[in-house]
Structures are given as C-alpha cells and as structure tokens.
XYZ file of N, CA and C in Angstrom:
669
model
N 41.507 -14.628 -97.520
C 42.333 -14.414 -96.660
C 42.160 -12.694 -96.058
N 42.480 -12.402 -94.834
C 42.254 -11.180 -94.431
C 43.260 -10.769 -93.444
N 43.850 -9.497 -93.893
C 44.936 -9.195 -93.449
C 44.906 -8.090 -93.306
N 45.499 -7.271 -91.611
C 45.383 -5.999 -91.079
C 46.838 -5.297 -91.432
N 46.622 -4.438 -91.982
C 47.718 -3.347 -91.798
C 47.853 -2.485 -90.911
N 48.728 -1.946 -90.144
C 48.801 -1.313 -89.185
C 50.044 -0.113 -89.209
N 49.654 0.954 -89.990
C 50.726 1.835 -90.736
C 50.102 3.359 -90.415
N 51.019 4.108 -90.044
C 50.588 5.356 -89.862
C 50.798 6.548 -90.968
N 51.609 6.061 -91.809
C 51.956 6.762 -92.767
C 50.924 6.948 -94.000
N 50.362 8.096 -94.159
C 49.004 7.846 -95.217
C 49.233 7.173 -96.231
N 50.414 7.553 -96.874
C 50.881 7.428 -98.345
C 51.161 5.744 -98.189
N 51.832 5.343 -97.725
C 52.417 3.894 -97.354
C 50.896 2.908 -97.131
N 50.455 3.528 -96.202
C 49.400 2.671 -95.802
C 48.021 2.467 -97.119
N 47.719 3.509 -97.363
C 46.931 3.460 -98.467
C 47.426 2.556 -99.773
N 48.836 2.842 -99.856
C 49.415 1.853 -101.096
C 49.519 0.497 -100.765
N 49.655 0.131 -99.490
C 49.628 -1.353 -99.176
C 47.797 -1.679 -99.282
N 47.116 -1.295 -98.690
C 45.716 -1.521 -98.752
C 45.528 -1.828 -100.351
N 45.520 -0.851 -101.286
C 45.201 -1.067 -102.646
C 45.896 -1.995 -103.296
N 47.056 -2.350 -103.156
C 48.064 -3.240 -103.416
C 47.709 -4.778 -103.143
N 47.645 -5.245 -101.701
C 47.015 -6.153 -101.389
C 45.478 -6.601 -101.407
N 44.594 -5.512 -101.931
C 43.250 -5.797 -102.230
C 43.366 -6.416 -103.547
N 44.012 -5.385 -104.304
C 44.230 -6.046 -105.708
C 45.001 -7.384 -106.145
N 45.612 -7.781 -105.170
C 46.336 -9.189 -105.042
C 45.227 -10.145 -104.480
N 44.341 -9.647 -103.946
C 43.081 -10.832 -103.643
C 43.064 -11.195 -102.383
N 43.238 -9.985 -101.434
C 43.345 -10.087 -100.046
C 42.238 -9.171 -99.504
N 41.377 -9.437 -98.543
C 40.469 -8.406 -97.860
C 41.476 -7.999 -96.680
N 41.538 -6.573 -96.913
C 42.559 -5.729 -96.097
C 41.613 -4.499 -95.189
N 42.156 -4.312 -93.844
C 41.684 -3.469 -93.251
C 43.042 -2.704 -92.925
N 42.668 -1.341 -92.521
C 43.757 -0.354 -92.382
C 43.737 -0.155 -90.902
N 44.689 0.240 -89.858
C 44.693 0.864 -88.856
C 45.767 1.977 -88.919
N 45.530 3.052 -88.600
C 46.881 4.061 -88.729
C 47.446 4.484 -87.390
N 47.069 3.874 -86.573
C 48.097 4.096 -85.086
C 47.838 2.765 -84.409
N 48.722 2.657 -83.154
C 49.142 1.107 -82.686
C 47.932 0.719 -81.871
N 47.157 1.872 -81.191
C 46.278 1.339 -80.426
C 44.865 0.800 -81.203
N 44.592 1.577 -82.371
C 43.451 1.067 -82.873
C 43.994 -0.455 -83.610
N 45.230 -0.562 -84.224
C 45.472 -1.744 -84.685
C 45.521 -2.767 -83.471
N 45.935 -2.926 -82.305
C 46.076 -3.536 -81.667
C 44.421 -4.244 -81.210
N 43.738 -3.192 -80.919
C 42.099 -3.336 -80.619
C 41.816 -4.283 -81.867
N 42.090 -3.718 -83.000
C 41.386 -4.707 -84.381
C 41.879 -6.049 -84.263
N 43.275 -6.164 -83.959
C 44.018 -7.576 -84.145
C 43.329 -8.443 -83.463
N 42.989 -7.782 -81.925
C 42.618 -8.729 -80.894
C 40.865 -9.143 -80.828
N 40.201 -8.276 -81.660
C 38.689 -8.319 -81.578
C 38.316 -9.044 -82.884
N 39.045 -8.803 -83.931
C 38.513 -9.670 -85.239
C 39.516 -10.206 -85.552
N 38.957 -11.222 -86.732
C 39.750 -12.547 -87.064
C 40.503 -12.226 -88.059
N 41.588 -12.340 -88.336
C 42.639 -11.823 -89.329
C 43.654 -12.927 -89.693
N 43.720 -13.059 -90.860
C 45.048 -14.334 -91.013
C 46.423 -13.962 -90.742
N 46.509 -12.591 -90.820
C 48.144 -12.070 -90.787
C 47.998 -10.721 -90.402
N 48.871 -10.182 -89.858
C 49.063 -8.627 -89.394
C 50.348 -8.188 -90.121
N 50.452 -6.969 -90.875
C 51.522 -6.464 -91.628
C 51.808 -5.318 -90.634
N 53.035 -4.914 -89.571
C 52.892 -4.050 -88.753
C 54.044 -3.404 -88.504
N 54.173 -1.841 -88.605
C 54.981 -0.844 -88.680
C 55.580 -0.756 -87.205
N 56.822 -0.227 -87.195
C 57.593 -0.106 -85.840
C 56.990 1.103 -85.526
N 57.456 2.052 -85.964
C 57.090 3.421 -85.747
C 55.773 4.301 -85.673
N 55.127 3.709 -84.732
C 53.400 4.375 -84.792
C 53.408 5.472 -83.509
N 52.485 6.132 -83.798
C 52.075 7.332 -82.671
C 51.673 6.312 -81.562
N 51.924 7.010 -80.446
C 51.191 5.992 -79.127
C 51.834 4.834 -78.835
N 51.127 3.692 -79.045
C 51.480 2.648 -78.724
C 52.572 2.230 -79.981
N 53.746 1.899 -79.762
C 54.594 1.459 -80.976
C 54.602 0.220 -81.463
N 55.198 -0.304 -82.489
C 54.947 -1.627 -83.218
C 55.419 -2.674 -81.868
N 56.614 -2.488 -81.547
C 56.895 -3.183 -80.101
C 56.053 -3.463 -79.301
N 55.582 -2.396 -78.824
C 54.363 -2.569 -78.000
C 53.228 -3.504 -78.182
N 52.591 -3.194 -79.609
C 51.800 -3.797 -80.427
C 52.265 -5.316 -80.227
N 53.126 -5.850 -80.561
C 53.864 -7.191 -80.824
C 53.581 -8.101 -79.370
N 54.090 -7.074 -78.568
C 54.159 -7.827 -77.242
C 52.797 -8.153 -76.614
N 51.916 -7.291 -76.895
C 50.430 -7.323 -76.433
C 49.695 -8.249 -77.266
N 50.041 -8.271 -78.427
C 49.518 -9.096 -79.387
C 49.663 -10.702 -79.102
N 51.140 -10.948 -79.095
C 51.540 -12.422 -78.551
C 51.059 -12.873 -77.313
N 50.873 -12.055 -76.103
C 50.500 -12.623 -75.215
C 48.939 -13.000 -75.138
N 48.252 -12.685 -76.178
C 46.825 -12.969 -76.462
C 46.334 -13.919 -77.461
N 47.210 -13.823 -78.811
C 46.891 -14.625 -79.864
C 48.184 -14.757 -80.592
N 48.047 -15.952 -81.502
C 49.089 -16.489 -82.208
C 48.856 -16.600 -83.709
N 48.988 -15.342 -84.443
C 48.685 -15.482 -85.708
C 49.980 -14.888 -86.504
N 50.149 -15.052 -87.723
C 51.310 -14.490 -88.442
C 51.208 -13.137 -88.211
N 52.724 -12.555 -88.158
C 52.831 -11.003 -87.814
C 54.141 -10.827 -88.811
N 53.901 -9.580 -89.674
C 55.262 -9.373 -90.577
C 55.530 -7.854 -90.568
N 56.687 -7.901 -89.709
C 57.169 -6.159 -89.394
C 57.510 -5.630 -90.750
N 57.002 -4.470 -91.108
C 57.409 -3.886 -92.325
C 57.896 -2.501 -91.834
N 59.419 -1.968 -91.616
C 59.518 -0.821 -90.922
C 60.846 -0.499 -91.607
N 61.012 0.791 -91.451
C 62.416 1.313 -91.788
C 63.293 1.249 -90.978
N 63.093 0.477 -89.530
C 64.118 0.098 -88.865
C 64.735 -0.871 -89.285
N 66.204 -0.884 -89.800
C 67.072 -1.728 -90.870
C 68.450 -2.052 -89.857
N 68.351 -1.838 -88.649
C 69.462 -2.344 -87.943
C 69.444 -3.796 -87.761
N 70.448 -4.648 -87.186
C 70.192 -5.873 -87.135
C 69.413 -5.981 -85.612
N 70.058 -5.297 -84.821
C 69.417 -5.492 -83.413
C 67.888 -5.152 -83.301
N 67.686 -4.249 -84.327
C 65.901 -4.086 -84.472
C 65.031 -5.497 -85.146
N 65.716 -6.070 -85.892
C 65.500 -7.208 -86.586
C 65.279 -8.330 -85.586
N 66.496 -8.391 -84.767
C 66.159 -9.463 -83.430
C 65.330 -9.024 -82.431
N 65.263 -7.844 -82.018
C 64.061 -7.473 -81.294
C 62.760 -7.983 -81.767
N 62.412 -7.821 -82.945
C 61.347 -8.183 -83.572
C 60.731 -9.227 -83.676
N 62.198 -10.380 -84.067
C 61.921 -11.984 -83.913
C 61.751 -12.480 -82.764
N 62.477 -11.872 -81.935
C 62.370 -12.388 -80.429
C 61.071 -11.829 -79.707
N 60.390 -10.808 -80.218
C 59.036 -10.748 -79.664
C 58.054 -11.661 -80.275
N 58.176 -12.246 -81.069
C 57.360 -13.268 -81.797
C 56.867 -13.114 -83.210
N 57.600 -12.086 -83.813
C 57.028 -11.984 -85.256
C 57.668 -13.008 -86.320
N 56.937 -13.319 -87.283
C 57.151 -14.381 -88.074
C 58.354 -13.759 -89.265
N 58.123 -12.499 -89.541
C 59.257 -11.854 -90.386
C 59.642 -10.779 -90.569
N 60.444 -10.135 -91.034
C 61.017 -8.572 -91.034
C 61.510 -8.088 -92.248
N 60.504 -7.092 -92.773
C 61.209 -6.492 -94.334
C 61.172 -5.125 -93.930
N 62.268 -4.827 -94.406
C 62.870 -3.252 -94.162
C 62.345 -2.492 -95.629
N 61.957 -1.308 -95.333
C 61.456 -0.291 -96.017
C 62.861 0.564 -96.543
N 62.912 0.967 -97.936
C 62.001 0.786 -98.949
C 61.814 -0.666 -99.443
N 61.016 -1.200 -99.663
C 60.484 -2.433 -100.314
C 60.054 -2.901 -101.540
N 60.440 -4.033 -101.693
C 59.659 -4.260 -103.290
C 58.279 -4.847 -103.000
N 57.272 -4.297 -103.443
C 55.719 -5.266 -103.232
C 55.827 -6.528 -103.629
N 56.576 -7.073 -104.834
C 56.377 -8.201 -105.051
C 57.172 -9.102 -104.102
N 58.043 -8.798 -103.628
C 58.659 -9.563 -102.430
C 57.719 -9.501 -101.148
N 57.199 -8.461 -100.907
C 56.185 -8.217 -99.518
C 54.980 -9.352 -99.977
N 54.378 -9.533 -101.102
C 53.291 -10.336 -101.541
C 53.939 -11.910 -101.111
N 55.327 -12.117 -101.675
C 55.715 -13.465 -101.538
C 55.599 -13.809 -100.154
N 56.359 -12.825 -99.457
C 56.704 -13.287 -98.183
C 55.160 -13.832 -97.362
N 54.136 -12.693 -97.747
C 53.181 -12.994 -97.014
C 52.290 -14.139 -97.488
N 52.347 -14.648 -99.027
C 51.781 -15.881 -99.446
C 52.643 -17.025 -98.529
N 53.739 -17.121 -98.192
C 54.500 -17.988 -97.542
C 54.332 -17.994 -96.073
N 54.007 -17.021 -95.659
C 53.230 -16.931 -94.307
C 52.132 -17.584 -94.210
N 51.201 -17.074 -94.691
C 50.002 -17.753 -94.797
C 50.000 -19.375 -95.323
N 50.913 -19.865 -96.063
C 50.744 -21.015 -96.544
C 51.095 -21.817 -95.330
N 52.242 -21.741 -94.687
C 52.960 -22.664 -93.553
C 52.372 -22.209 -92.372
N 51.453 -21.264 -91.901
C 50.903 -20.803 -90.913
C 51.827 -20.454 -89.709
N 51.551 -20.726 -88.579
C 52.456 -19.920 -87.441
C 53.346 -21.148 -87.236
N 54.592 -21.352 -87.865
C 55.446 -22.060 -87.426
C 57.001 -21.367 -87.789
N 57.650 -20.832 -86.680
C 58.539 -20.162 -86.515
C 59.644 -20.695 -86.630
N 60.761 -20.187 -87.616
C 62.103 -20.820 -87.558
C 62.968 -20.612 -86.639
N 63.688 -21.736 -86.237
C 64.670 -21.740 -85.255
C 65.793 -20.706 -85.689
N 66.132 -19.978 -84.460
C 67.107 -18.782 -84.805
C 68.380 -19.233 -85.536
N 68.897 -20.274 -84.809
C 70.207 -21.167 -85.443
C 69.997 -22.651 -86.162
N 70.204 -22.592 -87.586
C 69.860 -24.164 -87.996
C 71.324 -24.651 -88.271
N 71.303 -26.029 -87.870
C 72.631 -26.826 -88.040
C 72.526 -27.790 -88.850
N 73.229 -27.822 -89.855
C 73.534 -28.802 -90.943
C 75.059 -29.385 -91.283
N 75.250 -30.600 -90.857
C 76.452 -31.038 -90.885
C 77.338 -30.148 -89.970
N 78.212 -29.447 -90.620
C 79.417 -28.703 -89.765
C 78.876 -27.461 -90.019
N 77.845 -27.026 -90.406
C 77.408 -25.477 -90.848
C 76.638 -24.968 -89.967
N 76.592 -23.837 -89.510
C 75.357 -23.127 -88.554
C 75.059 -21.707 -89.029
N 73.614 -21.728 -89.313
C 73.261 -20.375 -89.829
C 72.410 -19.865 -88.935
N 72.645 -18.720 -88.494
C 72.054 -17.591 -87.711
C 71.205 -16.648 -88.287
N 69.761 -16.861 -88.482
C 69.290 -16.150 -89.571
C 68.712 -14.931 -88.959
N 68.851 -14.701 -87.805
C 68.442 -13.587 -87.018
C 69.728 -12.425 -87.202
N 70.666 -13.089 -86.810
C 71.768 -12.257 -86.765
C 72.780 -12.376 -87.973
N 71.983 -13.051 -88.984
C 73.068 -13.223 -90.356
C 74.576 -13.648 -90.202
N 74.284 -14.546 -89.310
C 75.874 -15.007 -89.288
C 75.924 -16.673 -89.756
N 77.124 -16.781 -90.529
C 77.297 -18.120 -91.040
C 78.669 -18.798 -90.375
N 78.753 -19.982 -90.145
C 79.995 -20.412 -89.534
C 79.917 -22.117 -90.181
N 81.165 -22.547 -90.408
C 81.614 -23.933 -90.833
C 82.662 -24.319 -89.836
N 82.607 -25.422 -89.253
C 83.735 -25.879 -88.304
C 84.175 -24.623 -87.325
N 83.247 -23.860 -86.707
C 83.598 -22.810 -86.237
C 84.193 -21.696 -86.785
N 84.135 -21.647 -88.052
C 85.035 -20.645 -88.652
C 83.863 -19.704 -89.227
N 84.007 -18.235 -88.947
C 83.120 -17.354 -89.378
C 83.350 -17.130 -91.070
N 82.348 -17.038 -91.721
C 82.033 -17.034 -93.142
C 81.370 -15.630 -93.331
N 82.309 -14.664 -94.130
C 81.542 -13.712 -94.411
C 80.740 -13.743 -95.830
N 79.688 -13.075 -95.462
C 78.437 -12.966 -96.941
C 77.988 -11.748 -96.895
N 77.895 -11.681 -98.238
C 76.997 -10.288 -98.783
C 75.571 -10.427 -98.660
N 74.876 -9.389 -98.495
C 73.479 -9.648 -98.173
C 72.831 -10.592 -98.946
N 73.124 -10.656 -100.376
C 72.397 -11.580 -101.332
C 72.986 -12.919 -101.392
N 74.517 -13.119 -100.882
C 74.941 -14.266 -100.533
C 73.960 -15.123 -99.277
N 73.748 -14.019 -98.388
C 73.013 -14.806 -97.235
C 71.792 -14.883 -97.703
N 71.129 -14.225 -98.280
C 69.556 -14.467 -98.864
C 69.774 -16.014 -99.560
N 70.635 -15.981 -100.500
C 70.508 -17.235 -101.339
C 70.887 -18.614 -100.324
N 71.797 -18.336 -99.619
C 72.121 -19.694 -98.582
C 70.942 -19.769 -97.918
N 70.210 -18.679 -97.107
C 69.061 -18.704 -96.086
C 68.098 -19.662 -97.012
N 67.667 -19.432 -98.466
C 66.822 -20.038 -99.140
C 67.214 -21.682 -99.361
N 68.281 -21.480 -99.555
C 68.909 -22.985 -99.818
C 68.466 -23.895 -98.657
N 68.968 -23.329 -97.664
C 68.836 -23.905 -96.173
C 67.468 -24.169 -95.568
N 66.670 -23.293 -95.809
C 65.350 -23.411 -95.594
C 64.512 -24.645 -96.359
N 65.145 -24.578 -97.452
C 64.284 -25.783 -98.465
C 65.477 -26.910 -98.655
N 66.255 -26.993 -97.593
C 67.235 -28.139 -97.885
C 66.673 -29.591 -98.310
N 67.582 -30.270 -99.030
C 67.097 -31.409 -99.711
C 65.937 -31.415 -100.881
N 65.643 -30.187 -101.293
C 64.817 -29.980 -102.328
C 65.390 -29.403 -103.678
N 64.994 -29.810 -104.692
C 65.730 -29.217 -105.758
C 65.412 -28.040 -106.089
N 65.746 -26.773 -106.166
C 65.641 -25.405 -106.649
C 65.711 -25.106 -107.966
N 64.629 -24.807 -108.641
C 64.793 -24.456 -110.063
C 65.676 -22.878 -110.120
N 66.368 -22.677 -111.214
C 67.121 -21.393 -111.262
C 65.786 -20.412 -111.385
N 64.607 -20.486 -111.905
C 63.640 -19.558 -111.796
C 63.028 -19.054 -110.452
N 62.834 -20.332 -109.568
C 62.614 -20.217 -108.055
C 63.496 -19.567 -107.435
N 64.846 -19.422 -107.992
C 65.898 -18.749 -107.031
C 66.020 -17.419 -107.230
N 65.598 -17.238 -108.722
C 65.708 -15.597 -109.216
C 64.531 -14.965 -108.728
N 63.402 -15.395 -108.478
C 62.348 -14.941 -108.164
C 62.391 -14.349 -106.592
N 63.042 -15.556 -105.884
C 63.086 -15.216 -104.551
C 63.852 -14.257 -104.075
N 65.274 -14.249 -104.613
C 66.243 -13.613 -104.188
C 66.336 -12.070 -104.970
N 66.230 -12.488 -106.204
C 66.476 -10.995 -107.137
C 64.753 -10.625 -107.546
N 63.726 -10.815 -107.438
C 62.537 -10.416 -107.745
C 62.312 -10.194 -109.141
N 62.784 -11.086 -110.114
C 63.217 -11.070 -111.533
C 62.564 -12.702 -112.120
N 62.057 -12.350 -113.012
C 61.670 -13.540 -114.174
C 62.887 -13.895 -114.615
N 63.174 -15.462 -114.195
C 64.292 -16.177 -114.923
C 64.250 -15.986 -116.581
N 65.737 -15.688 -117.111
C 65.591 -15.668 -118.391
C 66.811 -16.450 -118.636
N 66.656 -17.572 -119.532
C 67.722 -18.619 -119.789
C 68.971 -17.819 -120.257
N 69.062 -16.937 -120.919
C 70.183 -16.008 -121.258
C 71.001 -15.542 -120.130
N 70.268 -15.418 -118.944
C 70.935 -14.507 -117.766
C 71.492 -15.811 -116.913
N 73.096 -15.569 -116.377
C 73.466 -16.518 -115.722
C 73.850 -15.818 -114.248
N 72.779 -14.743 -113.821
C 72.942 -14.510 -112.519
C 72.984 -15.537 -111.582
N 72.008 -16.534 -111.473
C 72.153 -17.436 -110.401
C 73.151 -18.265 -110.620
N 73.659 -18.784 -111.321
C 74.823 -19.623 -111.582
C 76.229 -18.977 -111.016
N 76.349 -17.577 -111.505
C 77.581 -16.940 -110.890
C 77.346 -16.496 -109.248
N 76.045 -16.456 -108.740
C 75.816 -16.162 -107.778
C 76.345 -17.618 -106.536
N 75.729 -18.888 -107.033
C 75.974 -20.207 -106.556
C 77.387 -20.431 -106.835
N 78.314 -20.072 -107.819
C 79.771 -20.283 -108.117
C 80.283 -19.434 -106.484
N 79.973 -18.089 -106.591
C 80.658 -17.190 -105.363
C 80.337 -17.885 -104.061
N 78.885 -18.603 -103.811
C 78.617 -18.888 -102.641
C 79.556 -20.196 -102.397
N 79.545 -20.834 -103.340
C 80.316 -22.201 -103.283
C 81.831 -22.053 -102.715
N 82.293 -20.982 -103.067
C 83.742 -20.678 -103.163
C 83.773 -20.361 -101.700
N 82.934 -19.971 -100.992
C 83.036 -19.394 -99.847
C 82.409 -20.663 -98.482
N 81.257 -21.299 -98.927
C 80.606 -22.094 -98.228
C 81.153 -23.722 -98.363
N 81.628 -23.883 -99.516
C 82.066 -25.529 -99.751
C 83.789 -25.496 -100.365
N 83.880 -24.644 -100.794
C 85.744 -24.986 -101.420
C 86.731 -25.325 -100.309
N 86.540 -24.271 -99.197
C 87.641 -24.542 -98.167
C 87.494 -25.674 -97.228
N 86.266 -26.927 -97.745
C 86.219 -27.444 -96.618
C 85.805 -28.754 -97.468
N 86.080 -30.057 -97.064
C 86.027 -31.269 -97.527
C 84.639 -31.828 -98.124
N 83.595 -31.695 -97.012
C 82.233 -32.221 -97.359
C 81.739 -30.835 -98.139
N 81.177 -31.221 -99.170
C 80.030 -30.287 -100.228
C 78.910 -30.311 -99.612
N 78.252 -29.207 -99.652
C 76.630 -29.202 -99.141
C 75.933 -28.490 -100.206
N 76.306 -27.880 -101.308
C 75.431 -27.288 -102.304
C 75.925 -27.997 -103.511
N 74.777 -28.619 -103.838
C 74.783 -29.587 -105.197
C 74.256 -29.257 -106.469
N 74.685 -29.493 -107.545
C 73.944 -29.201 -108.845
C 73.098 -30.131 -109.137
N 71.864 -29.955 -109.501
C 70.920 -30.967 -109.858
C 70.431 -30.738 -111.285
N 71.013 -31.641 -111.876
C 71.219 -31.536 -113.590
C 69.590 -31.240 -114.306
N 69.699 -30.492 -114.807
C 68.420 -30.045 -115.793
C 67.111 -29.225 -114.908
N 67.718 -29.092 -113.532
C 66.742 -28.546 -112.820
C 67.179 -27.390 -112.210
N 68.508 -27.383 -111.062
C 69.166 -26.036 -110.689
C 70.039 -26.489 -109.488
N 69.551 -26.211 -108.200
C 70.705 -26.402 -107.079
C 69.857 -27.208 -106.144
N 70.571 -27.784 -105.071
C 70.092 -28.440 -103.821
C 71.260 -28.250 -103.022
N 70.497 -27.794 -101.434
C 71.492 -27.819 -100.355
C 71.495 -29.040 -99.644
N 72.283 -29.989 -99.266
C 72.076 -31.312 -98.674
C 73.430 -31.640 -98.360
N 73.341 -32.246 -96.821
C 74.527 -33.063 -96.558
C 74.684 -34.349 -96.987
N 73.479 -34.955 -97.552
C 73.365 -36.278 -98.277
C 73.097 -36.404 -99.767
N 73.660 -35.546 -100.605
C 73.463 -35.460 -102.138
C 73.126 -36.856 -102.675
C-alpha cells in the first residue's frame, strides 16, 4: 500500500514517513501543497495524509483540487481543532479528520480502516430508531432531545453505531477508544458503557445498547 504524506513541518513529516514505513507502507513525503497535489494527481497512491496549514496552496485547496479529479481516501491530520474546521474538511470530501497532537497508534488504525473499506464515505447524520447521530457536528438526539456527551462518550457511541448489530468485545472497544490493550482487571469499558447508557437509554423506553454475554456490547434496535 502506497501513502502520500503532505506535511510542511520537517520534524512531523519525517516522523510520519519513518513510522508509516516501519508499519509496512510505502511512503512518499511532500513538504508543500503544490508538490503534494502534483504527486497525488500524477502517481498512484492508496491514501493521502494531508495537513491543512501548508505554504502556498493550503490543505483545503489541495483537497478541493484533488477531489475534482480523483477519488482516493484522504485523511486530514492537522492542528485545526475547531468543529467548523472538521465540518469543512469532511464537506470538501475528506474521509477522516485527526487533530494534532495525535496518537500514532490511532493514526495507523484509522489508515487501516480507510484502506480496508475503500472510498465509502459516511453519511453525516445516521438515524437508528429514534436516535440521530451527526458525526460531523458531534451532535446526538433522541426523540428530538439533545443529549450532551463528553468526547470519549461520543467516540464510544459513534463506534457502536458504525458497527451496529455487531457484538464488540471489550478489547476492541478499548483499543479503538482509549488506544490501550484491554486488561481483564480494568473496568474502564464497563464504566464508560454504564455512563453512556444513563444518557442514551435510561430516559427512554426503547433500549439500544445491549450486553452480549461473554463478549461485550452491541448497539441495535433489534436485540
């Protein structure tokens, strides 16, 4: 698999190139937007990791020009952490958006997910039963009632919803949400699920988060 990294910070660019190569990918590095766009259009890459704040042509412009001619997975990796920035990136056609500083393990997991599923972009708003999840705006409602979630709670719900009707083990949840190997003596997943249920399920008659005995948890309207 070939990855193009477009990153102007020398230290970050070199770190990404070295780490991704050690993870088994063929990696090219462009240090400005113009070179990155040219390489992305002229060469055959499986995925692009793109910064926003680039000299000359910025990441927004690269994304727009690239999407007009090619349809390959793009992951924004940027210090721009406002919700409006995330919305703009995804609306321009990016497949994922990760904010700096970042966990390299999480970056690799996200890259693997994008490469595995190919170019299948997620609908901005997912509706299941009476629940609506807007993953771009980080907004959740049930029966029209806004539900305030912490960042980790939203990530956990988003994971469960994305893989609805699938029993997820505690180890899978721990690795995806907390970037940690699950220890049977650790109850972090169970505590987080309990808190999420208190907000998502407790006030409503229909329950959507279900315990799967000896496995973990599942999000489904048909348990």
